[in-house]
Short mmCIF file of N, CA and C and ligand atoms in Angstrom, two decimals:
data_model
loop_
_atom_site.label_atom_id
_atom_site.label_comp_id
_atom_site.label_asym_id
_atom_site.label_seq_id
_atom_site.Cartn_x
_atom_site.Cartn_y
_atom_site.Cartn_z
N MET G 1 11.50 -2.32 -18.62
CA MET G 1 10.61 -1.28 -19.16
C MET G 1 9.56 -0.90 -18.11
N SER G 2 9.31 0.39 -17.99
CA SER G 2 8.34 0.88 -17.01
C SER G 2 6.93 0.41 -17.37
N LYS G 3 6.15 0.10 -16.34
CA LYS G 3 4.78 -0.35 -16.60
C LYS G 3 3.78 0.79 -16.50
N THR G 4 4.29 2.01 -16.16
CA THR G 4 3.42 3.19 -16.18
C THR G 4 3.65 3.91 -17.49
N ILE G 5 2.56 4.26 -18.17
CA ILE G 5 2.72 4.93 -19.46
C ILE G 5 1.89 6.20 -19.50
N GLN G 6 2.30 7.13 -20.35
CA GLN G 6 1.54 8.37 -20.52
C GLN G 6 0.90 8.39 -21.90
N ILE G 7 -0.40 8.71 -21.94
CA ILE G 7 -1.11 8.90 -23.20
C ILE G 7 -1.80 10.26 -23.11
N HIS G 8 -1.52 11.13 -24.06
CA HIS G 8 -1.98 12.52 -23.97
C HIS G 8 -1.59 13.06 -22.58
N ASP G 9 -2.60 13.52 -21.80
CA ASP G 9 -2.33 14.17 -20.51
C ASP G 9 -2.48 13.22 -19.31
N LYS G 10 -2.70 11.92 -19.55
CA LYS G 10 -3.01 11.00 -18.44
C LYS G 10 -1.96 9.90 -18.29
N TYR G 11 -1.90 9.35 -17.07
CA TYR G 11 -0.98 8.25 -16.78
C TYR G 11 -1.77 6.97 -16.52
N PHE G 12 -1.24 5.88 -17.01
CA PHE G 12 -1.91 4.58 -16.91
C PHE G 12 -0.93 3.53 -16.38
N GLU G 13 -1.49 2.53 -15.66
CA GLU G 13 -0.65 1.43 -15.16
C GLU G 13 -1.16 0.10 -15.68
N LEU G 14 -0.24 -0.87 -15.77
CA LEU G 14 -0.60 -2.18 -16.29
C LEU G 14 -1.72 -2.78 -15.45
N PHE G 15 -2.72 -3.34 -16.11
CA PHE G 15 -3.90 -3.87 -15.42
C PHE G 15 -4.14 -5.34 -15.76
N ILE G 16 -4.22 -5.68 -17.05
CA ILE G 16 -4.38 -7.08 -17.46
C ILE G 16 -3.29 -7.39 -18.49
N SER G 17 -2.43 -8.34 -18.16
CA SER G 17 -1.27 -8.62 -19.01
C SER G 17 -1.68 -9.30 -20.31
N GLU G 18 -0.77 -9.22 -21.26
CA GLU G 18 -0.95 -9.86 -22.57
C GLU G 18 -1.23 -11.36 -22.38
N GLU G 19 -0.50 -11.98 -21.46
CA GLU G 19 -0.63 -13.41 -21.21
C GLU G 19 -2.02 -13.77 -20.68
N LYS G 20 -2.51 -12.96 -19.74
CA LYS G 20 -3.85 -13.21 -19.17
C LYS G 20 -4.93 -13.03 -20.23
N ILE G 21 -4.77 -12.03 -21.07
CA ILE G 21 -5.75 -11.80 -22.15
C ILE G 21 -5.77 -13.02 -23.06
N LYS G 22 -4.59 -13.47 -23.43
CA LYS G 22 -4.46 -14.59 -24.36
C LYS G 22 -5.16 -15.85 -23.81
N THR G 23 -4.88 -16.16 -22.56
CA THR G 23 -5.47 -17.35 -21.93
C THR G 23 -6.99 -17.26 -21.91
N ARG G 24 -7.50 -16.07 -21.56
CA ARG G 24 -8.95 -15.90 -21.45
C ARG G 24 -9.63 -15.97 -22.84
N VAL G 25 -8.97 -15.36 -23.84
CA VAL G 25 -9.55 -15.36 -25.19
C VAL G 25 -9.58 -16.78 -25.75
N GLN G 26 -8.54 -17.56 -25.46
CA GLN G 26 -8.53 -18.97 -25.90
C GLN G 26 -9.71 -19.72 -25.29
N ALA G 27 -9.98 -19.49 -24.00
CA ALA G 27 -11.08 -20.18 -23.31
C ALA G 27 -12.43 -19.75 -23.89
N LEU G 28 -12.59 -18.47 -24.17
CA LEU G 28 -13.85 -17.99 -24.76
C LEU G 28 -14.05 -18.60 -26.14
N GLY G 29 -12.97 -18.66 -26.92
CA GLY G 29 -13.06 -19.24 -28.27
C GLY G 29 -13.49 -20.70 -28.22
N ALA G 30 -12.94 -21.43 -27.26
CA ALA G 30 -13.29 -22.85 -27.12
C ALA G 30 -14.76 -23.01 -26.71
N GLU G 31 -15.21 -22.14 -25.82
CA GLU G 31 -16.60 -22.19 -25.36
C GLU G 31 -17.57 -21.90 -26.52
N ILE G 32 -17.23 -20.89 -27.31
CA ILE G 32 -18.07 -20.54 -28.47
C ILE G 32 -18.04 -21.68 -29.49
N ALA G 33 -16.88 -22.27 -29.70
CA ALA G 33 -16.76 -23.37 -30.66
C ALA G 33 -17.70 -24.52 -30.28
N GLN G 34 -17.76 -24.83 -28.99
CA GLN G 34 -18.65 -25.90 -28.52
C GLN G 34 -20.11 -25.59 -28.80
N GLN G 35 -20.49 -24.35 -28.50
CA GLN G 35 -21.90 -23.98 -28.62
C GLN G 35 -22.37 -23.72 -30.05
N TYR G 36 -21.42 -23.39 -30.94
CA TYR G 36 -21.80 -22.97 -32.30
C TYR G 36 -21.25 -23.90 -33.39
N ALA G 37 -20.82 -25.10 -33.00
CA ALA G 37 -20.13 -26.00 -33.93
C ALA G 37 -20.85 -26.17 -35.26
N ASP G 38 -22.18 -26.31 -35.23
CA ASP G 38 -22.92 -26.60 -36.47
C ASP G 38 -23.75 -25.41 -36.94
N LYS G 39 -23.40 -24.21 -36.49
CA LYS G 39 -24.28 -23.04 -36.75
C LYS G 39 -23.71 -22.01 -37.71
N ASN G 40 -22.50 -22.20 -38.19
CA ASN G 40 -21.86 -21.21 -39.06
C ASN G 40 -22.13 -19.78 -38.57
N PRO G 41 -21.71 -19.44 -37.34
CA PRO G 41 -22.04 -18.12 -36.81
C PRO G 41 -21.37 -17.00 -37.61
N LEU G 42 -21.99 -15.84 -37.54
CA LEU G 42 -21.41 -14.63 -38.12
C LEU G 42 -20.89 -13.78 -36.96
N PHE G 43 -19.57 -13.70 -36.82
CA PHE G 43 -18.98 -12.83 -35.82
C PHE G 43 -19.09 -11.39 -36.32
N VAL G 44 -19.57 -10.50 -35.45
CA VAL G 44 -19.75 -9.10 -35.84
C VAL G 44 -18.91 -8.24 -34.90
N GLY G 45 -17.73 -7.88 -35.33
CA GLY G 45 -16.85 -7.04 -34.51
C GLY G 45 -17.36 -5.61 -34.53
N ILE G 46 -17.39 -5.00 -33.35
CA ILE G 46 -17.84 -3.61 -33.27
C ILE G 46 -16.59 -2.71 -33.29
N LEU G 47 -16.46 -1.97 -34.39
CA LEU G 47 -15.30 -1.09 -34.58
C LEU G 47 -15.46 0.21 -33.83
N ASN G 48 -14.37 0.88 -33.44
CA ASN G 48 -13.02 0.41 -33.68
C ASN G 48 -12.52 -0.53 -32.58
N GLY G 49 -13.07 -0.35 -31.38
CA GLY G 49 -12.47 -0.96 -30.19
C GLY G 49 -12.24 -2.46 -30.24
N ALA G 50 -13.12 -3.21 -30.93
CA ALA G 50 -13.06 -4.67 -30.85
C ALA G 50 -12.23 -5.31 -31.96
N PHE G 51 -11.45 -4.49 -32.69
CA PHE G 51 -10.75 -5.10 -33.85
C PHE G 51 -9.73 -6.15 -33.45
N LEU G 52 -9.00 -5.92 -32.37
CA LEU G 52 -8.00 -6.92 -31.95
C LEU G 52 -8.66 -8.13 -31.31
N PHE G 53 -9.63 -7.87 -30.42
CA PHE G 53 -10.34 -8.98 -29.76
C PHE G 53 -11.03 -9.86 -30.80
N THR G 54 -11.66 -9.26 -31.80
CA THR G 54 -12.33 -10.04 -32.84
C THR G 54 -11.31 -10.92 -33.58
N ALA G 55 -10.20 -10.33 -33.94
CA ALA G 55 -9.16 -11.08 -34.68
C ALA G 55 -8.66 -12.26 -33.86
N ASP G 56 -8.44 -12.05 -32.57
CA ASP G 56 -7.93 -13.14 -31.73
C ASP G 56 -9.02 -14.16 -31.41
N LEU G 57 -10.25 -13.68 -31.20
CA LEU G 57 -11.35 -14.59 -30.84
C LEU G 57 -11.67 -15.56 -31.99
N VAL G 58 -11.74 -15.04 -33.21
CA VAL G 58 -12.08 -15.95 -34.33
C VAL G 58 -10.96 -16.98 -34.55
N ARG G 59 -9.72 -16.59 -34.28
CA ARG G 59 -8.63 -17.55 -34.44
C ARG G 59 -8.61 -18.57 -33.31
N ALA G 60 -9.26 -18.23 -32.17
CA ALA G 60 -9.33 -19.16 -31.04
C ALA G 60 -10.56 -20.06 -31.15
N CYS G 61 -11.32 -19.91 -32.23
CA CYS G 61 -12.60 -20.61 -32.38
C CYS G 61 -12.58 -21.42 -33.68
N PRO G 62 -12.08 -22.67 -33.60
CA PRO G 62 -11.81 -23.43 -34.82
C PRO G 62 -13.04 -24.12 -35.42
N ILE G 63 -14.06 -23.34 -35.77
CA ILE G 63 -15.25 -23.91 -36.42
C ILE G 63 -15.55 -23.09 -37.68
N LYS G 64 -16.45 -23.61 -38.50
CA LYS G 64 -16.89 -22.88 -39.69
C LYS G 64 -17.61 -21.61 -39.23
N SER G 65 -17.17 -20.45 -39.72
CA SER G 65 -17.79 -19.19 -39.29
C SER G 65 -17.49 -18.10 -40.31
N GLU G 66 -18.13 -16.95 -40.14
CA GLU G 66 -17.84 -15.79 -40.97
C GLU G 66 -17.60 -14.59 -40.07
N VAL G 67 -16.97 -13.57 -40.60
CA VAL G 67 -16.64 -12.38 -39.80
C VAL G 67 -17.03 -11.12 -40.56
N THR G 68 -17.65 -10.19 -39.86
CA THR G 68 -17.90 -8.87 -40.44
C THR G 68 -17.76 -7.83 -39.33
N PHE G 69 -17.93 -6.57 -39.71
CA PHE G 69 -17.76 -5.49 -38.72
C PHE G 69 -18.86 -4.45 -38.85
N LEU G 70 -19.22 -3.88 -37.71
CA LEU G 70 -20.08 -2.70 -37.67
C LEU G 70 -19.25 -1.60 -37.05
N LYS G 71 -19.53 -0.37 -37.45
CA LYS G 71 -18.82 0.73 -36.80
C LYS G 71 -19.83 1.65 -36.13
N VAL G 72 -19.69 1.80 -34.84
CA VAL G 72 -20.57 2.69 -34.09
C VAL G 72 -19.71 3.61 -33.21
N GLN G 73 -20.31 4.68 -32.79
CA GLN G 73 -19.56 5.64 -31.97
C GLN G 73 -20.44 6.14 -30.83
N SER G 74 -19.93 6.02 -29.61
CA SER G 74 -20.71 6.53 -28.47
C SER G 74 -19.83 7.25 -27.46
N TYR G 75 -18.53 7.26 -27.71
CA TYR G 75 -17.61 7.78 -26.70
C TYR G 75 -16.82 8.97 -27.22
N GLU G 76 -16.60 9.94 -26.36
CA GLU G 76 -15.67 11.03 -26.69
C GLU G 76 -14.76 11.22 -25.49
N GLY G 77 -13.47 11.10 -25.69
CA GLY G 77 -12.53 11.24 -24.57
C GLY G 77 -12.76 10.16 -23.54
N LEU G 78 -13.01 10.56 -22.31
CA LEU G 78 -13.15 9.59 -21.22
C LEU G 78 -14.60 9.23 -20.93
N LYS G 79 -15.57 9.83 -21.63
CA LYS G 79 -16.98 9.65 -21.25
C LYS G 79 -17.87 9.18 -22.39
N SER G 80 -18.88 8.36 -22.03
CA SER G 80 -19.92 7.95 -22.97
C SER G 80 -20.81 9.16 -23.25
N THR G 81 -21.14 9.40 -24.53
CA THR G 81 -21.94 10.59 -24.86
C THR G 81 -23.43 10.34 -24.69
N GLY G 82 -23.84 9.07 -24.57
CA GLY G 82 -25.26 8.76 -24.41
C GLY G 82 -26.01 8.61 -25.73
N THR G 83 -25.39 8.96 -26.84
CA THR G 83 -26.02 8.72 -28.14
C THR G 83 -25.11 7.80 -28.95
N VAL G 84 -25.73 7.04 -29.85
CA VAL G 84 -24.96 6.08 -30.63
C VAL G 84 -25.21 6.33 -32.11
N THR G 85 -24.15 6.51 -32.85
CA THR G 85 -24.25 6.75 -34.29
C THR G 85 -23.67 5.54 -35.02
N THR G 86 -24.42 5.01 -36.02
CA THR G 86 -23.88 3.92 -36.84
C THR G 86 -23.12 4.52 -38.01
N LEU G 87 -21.84 4.25 -38.08
CA LEU G 87 -21.00 4.82 -39.14
C LEU G 87 -20.78 3.83 -40.28
N LEU G 88 -20.89 2.52 -39.96
CA LEU G 88 -20.77 1.48 -40.99
C LEU G 88 -21.76 0.38 -40.64
N ASP G 89 -22.69 0.10 -41.55
CA ASP G 89 -23.76 -0.88 -41.27
C ASP G 89 -23.43 -2.23 -41.93
N PHE G 90 -24.28 -3.25 -41.68
CA PHE G 90 -24.09 -4.56 -42.32
C PHE G 90 -24.08 -4.41 -43.84
N GLN G 91 -23.20 -5.17 -44.47
CA GLN G 91 -23.13 -5.18 -45.94
C GLN G 91 -23.86 -6.40 -46.48
N GLN G 92 -24.31 -7.31 -45.59
CA GLN G 92 -24.92 -8.55 -46.04
C GLN G 92 -26.25 -8.78 -45.32
N ASP G 93 -27.03 -9.74 -45.83
CA ASP G 93 -28.31 -10.11 -45.23
C ASP G 93 -28.02 -10.93 -43.97
N ILE G 94 -28.57 -10.51 -42.84
CA ILE G 94 -28.32 -11.25 -41.60
C ILE G 94 -29.55 -12.04 -41.15
N LYS G 95 -30.58 -12.05 -41.99
CA LYS G 95 -31.79 -12.82 -41.66
C LYS G 95 -31.41 -14.30 -41.46
N ASP G 96 -31.91 -14.88 -40.37
CA ASP G 96 -31.69 -16.30 -40.04
C ASP G 96 -30.23 -16.66 -39.74
N ARG G 97 -29.38 -15.67 -39.55
CA ARG G 97 -27.99 -15.96 -39.18
C ARG G 97 -27.85 -15.95 -37.65
N HIS G 98 -26.91 -16.77 -37.18
CA HIS G 98 -26.56 -16.75 -35.75
C HIS G 98 -25.44 -15.73 -35.55
N LEU G 99 -25.79 -14.61 -34.92
CA LEU G 99 -24.83 -13.52 -34.76
C LEU G 99 -24.11 -13.61 -33.41
N ILE G 100 -22.83 -13.34 -33.42
CA ILE G 100 -22.07 -13.16 -32.18
C ILE G 100 -21.47 -11.75 -32.25
N LEU G 101 -22.08 -10.83 -31.52
CA LEU G 101 -21.58 -9.45 -31.52
C LEU G 101 -20.35 -9.38 -30.62
N VAL G 102 -19.27 -8.87 -31.16
CA VAL G 102 -18.00 -8.88 -30.42
C VAL G 102 -17.63 -7.44 -30.05
N GLU G 103 -17.57 -7.20 -28.74
CA GLU G 103 -17.33 -5.85 -28.22
C GLU G 103 -16.06 -5.83 -27.39
N ASP G 104 -15.41 -4.68 -27.32
CA ASP G 104 -14.23 -4.55 -26.44
C ASP G 104 -14.67 -4.44 -24.99
N ILE G 105 -15.70 -3.63 -24.73
CA ILE G 105 -16.09 -3.37 -23.34
C ILE G 105 -17.56 -2.96 -23.26
N ILE G 106 -18.26 -3.49 -22.26
CA ILE G 106 -19.61 -3.01 -21.97
C ILE G 106 -19.48 -2.11 -20.75
N ASP G 107 -19.78 -0.85 -20.94
CA ASP G 107 -19.61 0.15 -19.88
C ASP G 107 -21.00 0.51 -19.34
N THR G 108 -21.66 1.49 -19.92
CA THR G 108 -23.02 1.84 -19.47
C THR G 108 -24.08 0.95 -20.11
N GLY G 109 -23.74 0.27 -21.19
CA GLY G 109 -24.70 -0.55 -21.93
C GLY G 109 -25.45 0.25 -22.99
N THR G 110 -25.13 1.55 -23.09
CA THR G 110 -25.84 2.43 -24.03
C THR G 110 -25.71 1.97 -25.48
N THR G 111 -24.50 1.56 -25.86
CA THR G 111 -24.28 1.16 -27.25
C THR G 111 -25.23 0.03 -27.64
N PHE G 112 -25.28 -1.04 -26.83
CA PHE G 112 -26.14 -2.17 -27.19
C PHE G 112 -27.61 -1.87 -26.98
N PHE G 113 -27.94 -1.03 -26.01
CA PHE G 113 -29.34 -0.64 -25.79
C PHE G 113 -29.91 -0.02 -27.07
N HIS G 114 -29.10 0.76 -27.76
CA HIS G 114 -29.55 1.39 -29.01
C HIS G 114 -29.37 0.48 -30.21
N LEU G 115 -28.32 -0.32 -30.19
CA LEU G 115 -27.98 -1.14 -31.36
C LEU G 115 -28.85 -2.39 -31.49
N LEU G 116 -29.14 -3.05 -30.35
CA LEU G 116 -29.83 -4.35 -30.42
C LEU G 116 -31.17 -4.30 -31.13
N PRO G 117 -32.06 -3.32 -30.85
CA PRO G 117 -33.35 -3.31 -31.56
C PRO G 117 -33.19 -3.17 -33.07
N THR G 118 -32.20 -2.41 -33.53
CA THR G 118 -32.04 -2.24 -34.98
C THR G 118 -31.54 -3.55 -35.61
N ILE G 119 -30.76 -4.32 -34.85
CA ILE G 119 -30.29 -5.62 -35.36
C ILE G 119 -31.42 -6.64 -35.31
N GLN G 120 -32.17 -6.64 -34.19
CA GLN G 120 -33.30 -7.58 -34.06
C GLN G 120 -34.32 -7.39 -35.19
N ALA G 121 -34.48 -6.15 -35.63
CA ALA G 121 -35.46 -5.84 -36.69
C ALA G 121 -35.09 -6.51 -38.01
N LYS G 122 -33.85 -6.98 -38.13
CA LYS G 122 -33.42 -7.66 -39.35
C LYS G 122 -33.57 -9.18 -39.25
N HIS G 123 -34.18 -9.64 -38.15
CA HIS G 123 -34.55 -11.05 -37.94
C HIS G 123 -33.41 -12.07 -38.07
N PRO G 124 -32.33 -11.87 -37.34
CA PRO G 124 -31.33 -12.95 -37.27
C PRO G 124 -31.90 -14.14 -36.51
N ALA G 125 -31.31 -15.33 -36.69
CA ALA G 125 -31.78 -16.52 -35.96
C ALA G 125 -31.52 -16.37 -34.47
N SER G 126 -30.38 -15.78 -34.11
CA SER G 126 -30.06 -15.54 -32.70
C SER G 126 -29.01 -14.45 -32.61
N ILE G 127 -28.96 -13.83 -31.42
CA ILE G 127 -27.94 -12.80 -31.17
C ILE G 127 -27.28 -13.12 -29.83
N ALA G 128 -25.96 -13.24 -29.83
CA ALA G 128 -25.21 -13.38 -28.59
C ALA G 128 -24.20 -12.23 -28.53
N ILE G 129 -23.79 -11.90 -27.31
CA ILE G 129 -22.77 -10.85 -27.14
C ILE G 129 -21.54 -11.44 -26.48
N ALA G 130 -20.39 -11.17 -27.08
CA ALA G 130 -19.11 -11.53 -26.47
C ALA G 130 -18.36 -10.23 -26.20
N SER G 131 -18.07 -9.95 -24.94
CA SER G 131 -17.35 -8.72 -24.61
C SER G 131 -16.09 -9.07 -23.81
N LEU G 132 -14.97 -8.54 -24.24
CA LEU G 132 -13.72 -8.83 -23.53
C LEU G 132 -13.80 -8.32 -22.09
N LEU G 133 -14.35 -7.10 -21.93
CA LEU G 133 -14.43 -6.50 -20.60
C LEU G 133 -15.87 -6.09 -20.31
N ARG G 134 -16.19 -6.01 -19.03
CA ARG G 134 -17.50 -5.49 -18.61
C ARG G 134 -17.29 -4.76 -17.29
N LYS G 135 -17.93 -3.58 -17.19
CA LYS G 135 -17.88 -2.82 -15.92
C LYS G 135 -19.25 -2.94 -15.26
N PRO G 136 -19.47 -3.95 -14.41
CA PRO G 136 -20.82 -4.19 -13.87
C PRO G 136 -21.40 -3.00 -13.11
N THR G 137 -20.56 -2.21 -12.45
CA THR G 137 -21.11 -1.10 -11.64
C THR G 137 -21.42 0.15 -12.48
N ALA G 138 -21.02 0.16 -13.75
CA ALA G 138 -21.29 1.33 -14.60
C ALA G 138 -22.58 1.17 -15.39
N ILE G 139 -23.17 -0.03 -15.36
CA ILE G 139 -24.27 -0.34 -16.26
C ILE G 139 -25.51 0.53 -15.97
N LYS G 140 -26.08 1.09 -17.05
CA LYS G 140 -27.31 1.88 -16.93
C LYS G 140 -28.46 1.18 -17.63
N HIS G 141 -28.13 0.42 -18.67
CA HIS G 141 -29.13 -0.36 -19.41
C HIS G 141 -28.74 -1.82 -19.26
N PRO G 142 -29.60 -2.65 -18.61
CA PRO G 142 -29.23 -4.05 -18.43
C PRO G 142 -29.06 -4.78 -19.77
N ILE G 143 -27.92 -5.39 -19.95
CA ILE G 143 -27.60 -6.10 -21.20
C ILE G 143 -27.13 -7.49 -20.80
N THR G 144 -27.67 -8.52 -21.45
CA THR G 144 -27.19 -9.88 -21.18
C THR G 144 -25.95 -10.12 -22.02
N VAL G 145 -24.84 -10.37 -21.35
CA VAL G 145 -23.59 -10.65 -22.06
C VAL G 145 -23.34 -12.15 -21.94
N ASP G 146 -23.31 -12.82 -23.09
CA ASP G 146 -23.22 -14.28 -23.09
C ASP G 146 -21.81 -14.77 -22.83
N PHE G 147 -20.83 -14.04 -23.31
CA PHE G 147 -19.42 -14.43 -23.14
C PHE G 147 -18.64 -13.21 -22.65
N VAL G 148 -18.17 -13.26 -21.40
CA VAL G 148 -17.43 -12.12 -20.81
C VAL G 148 -15.99 -12.55 -20.55
N GLY G 149 -15.05 -11.71 -20.98
CA GLY G 149 -13.66 -11.98 -20.68
C GLY G 149 -13.34 -11.70 -19.22
N PHE G 150 -13.49 -10.45 -18.82
CA PHE G 150 -13.18 -10.02 -17.45
C PHE G 150 -14.19 -8.99 -16.98
N ASP G 151 -14.70 -9.17 -15.76
CA ASP G 151 -15.45 -8.10 -15.09
C ASP G 151 -14.44 -7.21 -14.39
N ILE G 152 -14.55 -5.90 -14.61
CA ILE G 152 -13.56 -4.97 -14.05
C ILE G 152 -14.26 -3.83 -13.29
N PRO G 153 -13.53 -3.16 -12.38
CA PRO G 153 -14.11 -2.00 -11.68
C PRO G 153 -14.39 -0.86 -12.66
N ASN G 154 -15.13 0.12 -12.20
CA ASN G 154 -15.52 1.25 -13.05
C ASN G 154 -14.36 2.25 -13.21
N LYS G 155 -13.33 1.81 -13.90
CA LYS G 155 -12.14 2.63 -14.16
C LYS G 155 -11.95 2.72 -15.66
N PHE G 156 -11.39 3.83 -16.12
CA PHE G 156 -11.12 3.99 -17.55
C PHE G 156 -9.89 3.17 -17.93
N VAL G 157 -10.03 2.34 -18.97
CA VAL G 157 -8.93 1.47 -19.38
C VAL G 157 -8.59 1.67 -20.86
N ILE G 158 -7.37 1.34 -21.21
CA ILE G 158 -6.91 1.47 -22.60
C ILE G 158 -6.07 0.25 -22.98
N GLY G 159 -5.82 0.13 -24.27
CA GLY G 159 -4.96 -0.94 -24.78
C GLY G 159 -5.77 -2.09 -25.36
N TYR G 160 -5.12 -2.94 -26.14
CA TYR G 160 -5.75 -4.09 -26.78
C TYR G 160 -7.05 -3.65 -27.49
N GLY G 161 -6.95 -2.57 -28.25
CA GLY G 161 -8.10 -2.07 -29.01
C GLY G 161 -8.77 -0.85 -28.41
N LEU G 162 -8.70 -0.73 -27.08
CA LEU G 162 -9.36 0.39 -26.40
C LEU G 162 -8.50 1.64 -26.45
N ASP G 163 -9.13 2.77 -26.69
CA ASP G 163 -8.36 4.00 -26.89
C ASP G 163 -8.65 5.07 -25.85
N TYR G 164 -7.74 6.02 -25.77
CA TYR G 164 -8.00 7.30 -25.13
C TYR G 164 -7.78 8.34 -26.23
N ASN G 165 -8.86 8.93 -26.71
CA ASN G 165 -8.79 9.85 -27.86
C ASN G 165 -7.92 9.30 -28.98
N GLU G 166 -8.26 8.05 -29.36
CA GLU G 166 -7.67 7.35 -30.52
C GLU G 166 -6.24 6.83 -30.29
N GLN G 167 -5.62 7.16 -29.17
CA GLN G 167 -4.29 6.63 -28.91
C GLN G 167 -4.37 5.34 -28.09
N ALA G 168 -3.36 4.52 -28.17
CA ALA G 168 -3.12 3.36 -27.29
C ALA G 168 -3.83 2.07 -27.70
N ARG G 169 -4.54 2.08 -28.83
CA ARG G 169 -5.24 0.86 -29.26
C ARG G 169 -4.24 -0.27 -29.53
N ASN G 170 -3.02 0.07 -29.89
CA ASN G 170 -2.03 -0.94 -30.29
C ASN G 170 -1.29 -1.58 -29.12
N LEU G 171 -1.56 -1.15 -27.89
CA LEU G 171 -0.88 -1.78 -26.75
C LEU G 171 -1.35 -3.23 -26.63
N PRO G 172 -0.44 -4.19 -26.46
CA PRO G 172 -0.85 -5.60 -26.38
C PRO G 172 -1.49 -5.99 -25.05
N ALA G 173 -1.36 -5.14 -24.03
CA ALA G 173 -1.97 -5.42 -22.72
C ALA G 173 -2.98 -4.32 -22.40
N ILE G 174 -3.73 -4.48 -21.30
CA ILE G 174 -4.71 -3.47 -20.90
C ILE G 174 -4.17 -2.69 -19.70
N TYR G 175 -4.29 -1.36 -19.79
CA TYR G 175 -3.79 -0.46 -18.75
C TYR G 175 -4.96 0.33 -18.17
N LYS G 176 -4.87 0.67 -16.88
CA LYS G 176 -5.95 1.48 -16.30
C LYS G 176 -5.44 2.84 -15.83
N LEU G 177 -6.36 3.79 -15.87
CA LEU G 177 -6.05 5.18 -15.50
C LEU G 177 -5.60 5.25 -14.04
N ILE G 178 -4.51 5.97 -13.81
CA ILE G 178 -4.08 6.24 -12.43
C ILE G 178 -4.81 7.50 -12.00
N ASP G 179 -5.64 7.38 -10.98
CA ASP G 179 -6.46 8.52 -10.52
C ASP G 179 -5.62 9.55 -9.80
N GLY G 180 -6.10 10.80 -9.81
CA GLY G 180 -5.51 11.85 -8.99
C GLY G 180 -4.47 12.67 -9.71
P1 IMP V 1 -21.27 1.81 -23.43
O1 IMP V 1 -22.12 2.16 -24.60
O2 IMP V 1 -21.32 2.85 -22.35
O3 IMP V 1 -21.49 0.41 -22.89
O4 IMP V 1 -19.77 1.91 -23.91
C1 IMP V 1 -19.30 1.11 -24.86
C2 IMP V 1 -18.18 1.73 -25.66
O5 IMP V 1 -17.53 2.83 -25.01
C3 IMP V 1 -17.11 0.68 -25.81
O6 IMP V 1 -17.33 -0.06 -26.98
C4 IMP V 1 -15.84 1.46 -25.86
O7 IMP V 1 -15.53 1.79 -27.20
C5 IMP V 1 -16.12 2.71 -25.07
N1 IMP V 1 -15.58 2.60 -23.69
C6 IMP V 1 -16.27 2.30 -22.57
N2 IMP V 1 -15.47 2.25 -21.49
C7 IMP V 1 -14.22 2.52 -21.96
C8 IMP V 1 -12.92 2.58 -21.31
O8 IMP V 1 -12.75 2.38 -20.09
N3 IMP V 1 -11.89 2.85 -22.13
C9 IMP V 1 -12.01 3.07 -23.47
N4 IMP V 1 -13.19 3.01 -24.11
C10 IMP V 1 -14.28 2.74 -23.35
MG1 MG V 2 -16.35 -0.18 -28.65
#
C-alpha cells in the first residue's frame, strides 16, 4: 500500500507510524500512572482532535481516574484562527480535582492561552497538560506541557485524530503535508 495519501487537494506522507505512537502512548500512560496513583485524576480530552489519544492514553494508565471532554475550536483549514470558541464546557464540578488536559497538538499555544485562565477560575487542585505532539518553533504563547509525545517541525500533520477540514482523523498513523 502506498504511503502517500491525498486528502481534499493536498498530499501527505507517512510521518509517525502506528507502532511508534503506540509505544510512546504506553510510556506516557505509565509516567502519568506513577505521578497520579493516589489522585483520582480527571482526564479532560479536548475535542475533536484528542479523541483517539485520550482513549489510548487512559487505557495505558492503569489507575483510578475519570474521563471527560471539552470541545473548543481554533482552527480552520490549515491555519489557526487566533480565536478560541468553547462549544462544549465541563458538565461537572472541577473544584479541587487534579486535571490532565489531553490535547492532540500544541501549535501556536493559542488554544491553551485562552482556555487555561477559564479553567483556573474554577479552582481545580492542579492542571497538567498532556499533548501527543508539539511544534516548538510555532509557539506564540509559552505553554508548559507536562507530558509530550513527540516534538515535531512546524509542518501541517493529519491522522490519529488530527484533521484537514474534518477528513483523515481516522488514520491510525500520523502523516505530514508534502510541500510544493
Ligand atoms: P494552537 O491553539 O495553535 O496551539 O493549535 C491547537 C489546535 O489546532 C490543535 O488542537 C489542533 O486541533 C489544531 N492544529 C494545530 N496544528 C495542526 C496540524 O498540524 N494539523 C491539524 N490540526 C492542527
Ligand atoms: Mg485540538
